[in-house]
Amino acid sequence: MVLEWLLDADPGLRWQVLRDLTGAPPGQVAAERSRVAHEGWGARLLALRDDDGQWAGGACFPAGFRGDFSAGQPWTPTLPTLTLLRELGVDPADARVRETIALVRKNCRWEHAGQPFFAGEVEPCINGRTVAIGAYFGADVDGIVTRLLGEQLPDGGWNCEAENGSVRASFHSTICVLEGLLEHERATGGSPASVAARRRGEEYLLRRRLFRRASTGEVIEPDWLRFSFPVWWHYDVLRALDHFRAAGGAPDPRQAEAIAVVTAARRPDGRWLLENTHPGAVHFPLEDGDGAPSRWNTLRALRVLNWYDGGRPPGPDGL
């Protein structure tokens, strides 16, 4: 049974399975979630933290990193680690977590120009993830939100290359900003301007059916039709659909093709594979590698299909 396999997992995944797929009582979900900071992956990540609150001695890159991406981007510094802790659902109120955020606020500076971590830097893909982290963990990131609203491009999206003259949005940058704005809305209620900006950004993706060129209808990037976890800053259609699910509201007909991609990727045993791991150093692997069944992708795919199908439980072949 797929559900039993999903529940035989780390607390960071298990509590989300209980919440999203089983209809477990809130108390049971909360009890499982409270384990994340003290057992399994979440506890391991917190134990790897430096005394000053950072990971690997840096914000976006490890201390002393010389810009060699031949083996991929290192995923061990503070930004990706806090992103992963958020995705695991670690409790922001946990004492160890509160201490960590206070230390990051005090000590962590961006490699770009030494800006304080929760002030953000210049790239929307970095700032979007920083907004998501700050909003989730209770830090003030209103200044970054204001900056992002001013950087939205005429087509509705964002692009880290805008400062170099790009006038067209990037799917990668846009999904990072959308997730940040949504987390900020959850934490603060947002503002009319930030909600409108998020919806314009979502419309940018929808006009392209989440993976096609607006001009020709061609698939923009075949890798977007394969699923990874962690996603880090990378876009794919499952990540986009999970964002729309999290944002609530009714599905949009323009998501149908992307839903079909997710449905077609389901294996005969009802599971989804890990397909497109993004290279780079990690603290430790969360799954068994590309080509192996992925609990994370299976959870995310099932909850997306559940939402798209109007809240009905996934069929018997799935669970």
Coordinates of C-alpha atoms in Angstrom, one line a residue:
M1 CA 0.0 0.0 0.0
V2 CA 1.3 3.4 -1.0
L3 CA -0.1 5.1 2.1
E4 CA 1.7 2.7 4.5
W5 CA 4.9 3.3 2.6
L6 CA 4.5 7.1 2.9
L7 CA 3.8 6.8 6.6
D8 CA 6.9 4.7 7.1
A9 CA 9.0 7.9 6.8
D10 CA 10.8 10.7 8.5
P11 CA 8.6 13.0 10.7
G12 CA 9.1 15.9 8.3
L13 CA 7.3 13.9 5.6
R14 CA 5.0 11.8 7.8
W15 CA 3.2 14.8 9.3
Q16 CA 2.4 16.1 5.9
V17 CA 1.0 12.8 4.8
L18 CA -1.2 12.7 7.8
R19 CA -2.4 16.3 7.1
D20 CA -2.8 16.1 3.4
L21 CA -3.8 12.5 2.6
T22 CA -5.3 10.8 5.6
G23 CA -7.6 13.4 7.2
A24 CA -5.9 12.7 10.6
P25 CA -7.2 14.8 13.5
P26 CA -5.3 18.1 14.0
G27 CA -3.9 17.0 17.3
Q28 CA -2.3 13.9 15.7
V29 CA -0.8 16.0 12.9
A30 CA 0.6 18.6 15.4
A31 CA 2.1 15.9 17.5
E32 CA 3.9 14.4 14.6
R33 CA 5.1 17.8 13.4
S34 CA 6.5 18.6 16.8
R35 CA 9.0 15.7 16.3
V36 CA 10.7 17.3 13.3
A37 CA 13.1 19.5 15.3
H38 CA 14.1 16.6 17.5
E39 CA 14.2 13.5 15.3
G40 CA 15.3 12.5 11.9
W41 CA 16.2 15.0 9.1
G42 CA 15.2 18.2 11.0
A43 CA 17.2 17.3 14.0
R44 CA 20.2 16.4 11.9
L45 CA 20.1 19.7 10.1
L46 CA 19.9 21.7 13.3
A47 CA 22.8 19.7 14.7
L48 CA 24.9 20.7 11.7
R49 CA 24.5 24.4 12.4
D50 CA 27.5 26.5 13.3
D51 CA 27.6 28.2 16.7
D52 CA 26.9 31.5 15.0
G53 CA 23.6 30.3 13.6
Q54 CA 24.8 29.7 10.0
W55 CA 25.5 26.6 8.0
A56 CA 28.7 26.1 6.2
G57 CA 29.8 29.6 7.2
G58 CA 27.8 31.4 4.6
A59 CA 24.4 32.7 3.4
C60 CA 24.1 31.5 -0.2
F61 CA 27.5 29.8 -0.5
P62 CA 29.9 28.1 1.9
A63 CA 32.6 30.2 3.4
G64 CA 35.6 30.4 1.1
F65 CA 33.6 29.3 -2.0
R66 CA 35.4 30.3 -5.2
G67 CA 32.6 30.0 -7.7
D68 CA 33.4 26.6 -9.0
F69 CA 30.1 25.1 -10.1
S70 CA 31.5 22.1 -12.0
A71 CA 30.1 19.7 -9.4
G72 CA 26.9 21.7 -9.1
Q73 CA 25.8 24.4 -6.6
P74 CA 26.6 23.6 -2.9
W75 CA 23.3 23.2 -1.0
T76 CA 24.8 23.3 2.4
P77 CA 24.8 27.0 3.4
T78 CA 22.2 28.9 5.4
L79 CA 19.7 29.8 2.7
P80 CA 19.1 26.3 1.3
T81 CA 19.3 24.7 4.7
L82 CA 16.6 27.0 6.1
T83 CA 14.6 26.4 3.0
L84 CA 14.7 22.7 3.6
L85 CA 13.8 23.1 7.3
R86 CA 10.8 25.1 6.2
E87 CA 9.8 22.4 3.7
L88 CA 10.1 19.8 6.4
G89 CA 7.7 21.9 8.5
V90 CA 9.9 22.3 11.5
D91 CA 8.1 24.2 14.3
P92 CA 9.1 27.9 14.2
A93 CA 8.3 28.1 17.9
D94 CA 10.8 25.4 18.9
A95 CA 13.5 26.9 21.2
R96 CA 16.4 25.6 19.1
V97 CA 14.7 27.1 16.0
R98 CA 14.0 30.4 17.6
E99 CA 17.7 30.6 18.7
T100 CA 18.8 29.8 15.2
I101 CA 16.7 32.6 13.6
A102 CA 18.0 35.1 16.1
L103 CA 21.6 34.2 15.4
V104 CA 21.0 34.3 11.6
R105 CA 19.5 37.8 12.0
K106 CA 22.6 38.8 14.0
N107 CA 25.4 37.1 12.1
C108 CA 24.5 36.1 8.6
R109 CA 25.4 38.4 5.7
W110 CA 24.9 38.0 2.0
E111 CA 28.0 37.4 -0.1
H112 CA 26.7 40.0 -2.6
A113 CA 27.5 43.1 -0.5
G114 CA 27.3 42.1 3.1
Q115 CA 23.6 42.8 3.5
P116 CA 21.9 41.4 6.6
F117 CA 20.2 38.1 5.8
F118 CA 16.6 39.2 6.4
A119 CA 17.2 42.5 4.4
G120 CA 17.7 40.4 1.3
E121 CA 20.1 41.0 -1.6
V122 CA 19.5 41.8 -5.3
E123 CA 18.4 38.6 -7.0
P124 CA 14.6 37.9 -7.0
C125 CA 15.1 34.1 -6.9
I126 CA 17.2 34.5 -3.7
N127 CA 14.9 37.2 -2.2
G128 CA 11.8 35.2 -2.9
R129 CA 13.2 32.3 -0.9
T130 CA 14.4 34.6 1.8
V131 CA 10.8 36.1 2.1
A132 CA 9.4 32.5 2.4
I133 CA 12.0 31.7 5.1
G134 CA 11.5 34.9 7.0
A135 CA 7.8 34.9 6.9
Y136 CA 7.7 31.2 8.0
F137 CA 10.1 31.7 10.9
G138 CA 8.7 35.1 12.1
A139 CA 11.3 37.5 10.8
D140 CA 10.5 40.9 9.3
V141 CA 11.0 40.7 5.6
D142 CA 8.6 43.5 4.6
G143 CA 11.5 45.4 3.0
I144 CA 12.2 42.6 0.6
V145 CA 8.6 42.3 -0.3
T146 CA 8.5 46.0 -1.2
R147 CA 11.6 45.5 -3.4
L148 CA 10.1 42.5 -5.1
L149 CA 6.9 44.4 -5.9
G150 CA 8.9 47.1 -7.6
E151 CA 10.8 44.5 -9.6
Q152 CA 7.9 42.7 -11.2
L153 CA 8.3 42.7 -15.0
P154 CA 5.6 43.8 -17.5
D155 CA 4.8 40.2 -18.3
G156 CA 4.0 39.5 -14.7
G157 CA 7.0 37.5 -13.6
W158 CA 10.5 38.1 -12.2
N159 CA 14.0 37.5 -13.5
C160 CA 17.3 37.6 -11.7
E161 CA 18.8 38.9 -15.0
A162 CA 16.6 42.0 -15.0
E163 CA 19.4 44.0 -13.5
N164 CA 21.4 43.0 -16.6
G165 CA 18.7 44.2 -19.0
S166 CA 16.3 41.3 -19.3
V167 CA 12.7 42.3 -19.8
R168 CA 11.3 38.8 -19.9
A169 CA 10.5 36.8 -16.8
S170 CA 12.1 33.5 -15.7
F171 CA 10.0 30.6 -14.5
H172 CA 12.7 29.8 -11.9
S173 CA 12.7 33.3 -10.4
T174 CA 9.0 33.6 -10.6
I175 CA 8.1 30.5 -8.7
C176 CA 10.6 31.4 -6.0
V177 CA 9.0 34.9 -5.6
L178 CA 5.4 33.4 -5.7
E179 CA 6.1 31.0 -2.9
G180 CA 7.6 33.8 -0.9
L181 CA 4.7 36.2 -1.4
L182 CA 2.2 33.4 -0.5
E183 CA 4.1 32.6 2.7
H184 CA 4.2 36.3 3.6
E185 CA 0.4 36.5 3.1
R186 CA -0.1 33.6 5.4
A187 CA 2.0 35.2 8.1
T188 CA 0.9 38.9 7.8
G189 CA -2.2 38.9 5.6
G190 CA -0.2 40.6 2.9
S191 CA -1.3 43.8 1.3
P192 CA -3.6 44.5 -1.7
A193 CA -0.5 45.3 -3.7
S194 CA 1.3 42.1 -2.8
V195 CA -1.7 39.9 -3.4
A196 CA -2.2 41.5 -6.8
A197 CA 1.4 41.0 -7.6
R198 CA 1.2 37.3 -6.7
R199 CA -1.8 36.8 -8.8
R200 CA -0.2 38.5 -11.8
G201 CA 2.8 36.2 -11.4
E202 CA 0.5 33.2 -11.3
E203 CA -1.2 34.4 -14.4
Y204 CA 2.3 34.6 -16.1
L205 CA 2.6 30.8 -15.5
L206 CA -1.0 30.0 -16.4
R207 CA -0.8 31.9 -19.7
R208 CA 2.0 29.5 -20.6
R209 CA 0.1 26.4 -19.3
L210 CA 2.9 26.1 -16.8
F211 CA 5.5 24.9 -19.3
R212 CA 4.9 26.2 -22.8
R213 CA 6.1 29.2 -24.7
A214 CA 3.4 31.9 -25.0
S215 CA 4.6 32.6 -28.6
T216 CA 4.7 29.1 -30.1
G217 CA 3.3 26.7 -27.6
E218 CA 6.5 24.7 -27.6
V219 CA 7.7 23.0 -24.4
I220 CA 10.2 25.4 -22.9
E221 CA 12.4 23.0 -21.0
P222 CA 11.9 19.2 -21.0
D223 CA 13.5 18.9 -17.5
W224 CA 10.4 20.8 -16.2
L225 CA 8.4 17.7 -16.9
R226 CA 10.6 15.6 -14.5
F227 CA 10.4 16.0 -10.8
S228 CA 13.0 16.6 -8.1
F229 CA 13.2 17.1 -4.4
P230 CA 14.5 19.2 -2.9
V231 CA 13.8 21.6 -5.7
W232 CA 16.0 24.4 -4.4
W233 CA 15.6 27.3 -6.9
H234 CA 14.6 25.1 -9.8
Y235 CA 11.2 25.2 -11.5
D236 CA 9.2 22.2 -12.6
V237 CA 5.5 21.6 -13.2
L238 CA 4.9 19.7 -10.0
R239 CA 6.4 22.5 -8.0
A240 CA 4.1 25.0 -9.8
L241 CA 1.0 22.9 -9.2
D242 CA 1.9 22.4 -5.5
H243 CA 2.1 26.2 -5.3
F244 CA -1.4 26.6 -6.8
R245 CA -2.7 24.0 -4.4
A246 CA -1.2 25.8 -1.5
A247 CA -2.7 29.1 -2.6
G248 CA -6.2 27.6 -2.6
G249 CA -9.1 28.3 -4.8
A250 CA -10.4 26.3 -7.7
P251 CA -8.1 24.7 -10.3
D252 CA -7.7 26.6 -13.6
P253 CA -8.4 24.8 -16.9
R254 CA -5.0 26.0 -18.1
Q255 CA -3.4 23.6 -15.5
A256 CA -4.9 20.5 -17.2
E257 CA -1.8 19.7 -19.4
A258 CA 0.5 19.9 -16.4
I259 CA -1.8 17.7 -14.4
A260 CA -1.7 15.2 -17.3
V261 CA 2.1 15.2 -17.0
V262 CA 1.9 14.4 -13.3
T263 CA -0.7 11.7 -13.9
A264 CA 1.4 10.1 -16.6
A265 CA 4.5 9.9 -14.4
R266 CA 2.7 7.7 -11.9
R267 CA 4.2 4.2 -11.9
P268 CA 2.0 1.0 -12.0
D269 CA 2.6 0.6 -8.3
G270 CA 1.0 4.0 -7.6
R271 CA 4.3 5.8 -6.8
W272 CA 6.3 8.5 -8.5
L273 CA 10.1 8.4 -9.0
L274 CA 12.9 10.8 -8.1
E275 CA 13.9 11.9 -11.6
N276 CA 16.0 15.1 -11.7
T277 CA 18.2 15.6 -8.7
H278 CA 20.0 18.9 -8.9
P279 CA 23.8 18.3 -8.5
G280 CA 25.7 19.8 -5.7
A281 CA 27.0 19.0 -2.2
V282 CA 24.2 18.3 0.4
H283 CA 24.2 17.7 4.1
F284 CA 22.8 14.2 3.5
P285 CA 20.5 12.6 0.9
L286 CA 16.8 12.4 1.7
E287 CA 16.0 9.6 -0.8
D288 CA 17.6 6.8 -2.8
G289 CA 18.5 8.7 -5.9
D290 CA 17.2 9.2 -9.4
G291 CA 15.2 6.3 -10.8
A292 CA 14.1 5.1 -7.3
P293 CA 10.6 5.6 -5.8
S294 CA 10.3 9.0 -4.1
R295 CA 8.2 9.5 -1.1
W296 CA 8.4 13.3 -1.5
N297 CA 7.3 13.3 -5.1
T298 CA 4.6 10.8 -4.4
L299 CA 3.2 12.9 -1.5
R300 CA 3.3 16.1 -3.5
A301 CA 1.8 14.5 -6.6
L302 CA -1.1 12.9 -4.7
R303 CA -2.0 16.0 -2.8
V304 CA -2.0 18.0 -6.1
L305 CA -4.2 15.5 -7.8
N306 CA -6.5 15.4 -4.7
W307 CA -6.8 19.2 -4.9
Y308 CA -7.4 19.2 -8.6
D309 CA -10.0 16.5 -8.4
G310 CA -12.0 18.7 -6.0
G311 CA -10.9 17.3 -2.6
R312 CA -11.8 13.7 -3.3
P313 CA -9.4 11.2 -1.9
P314 CA -7.0 9.7 -4.4
G315 CA -8.3 6.5 -6.0
P316 CA -7.6 3.0 -4.6
D317 CA -4.7 2.5 -7.0
G318 CA -2.9 5.4 -5.3
L319 CA -3.4 4.5 -1.7

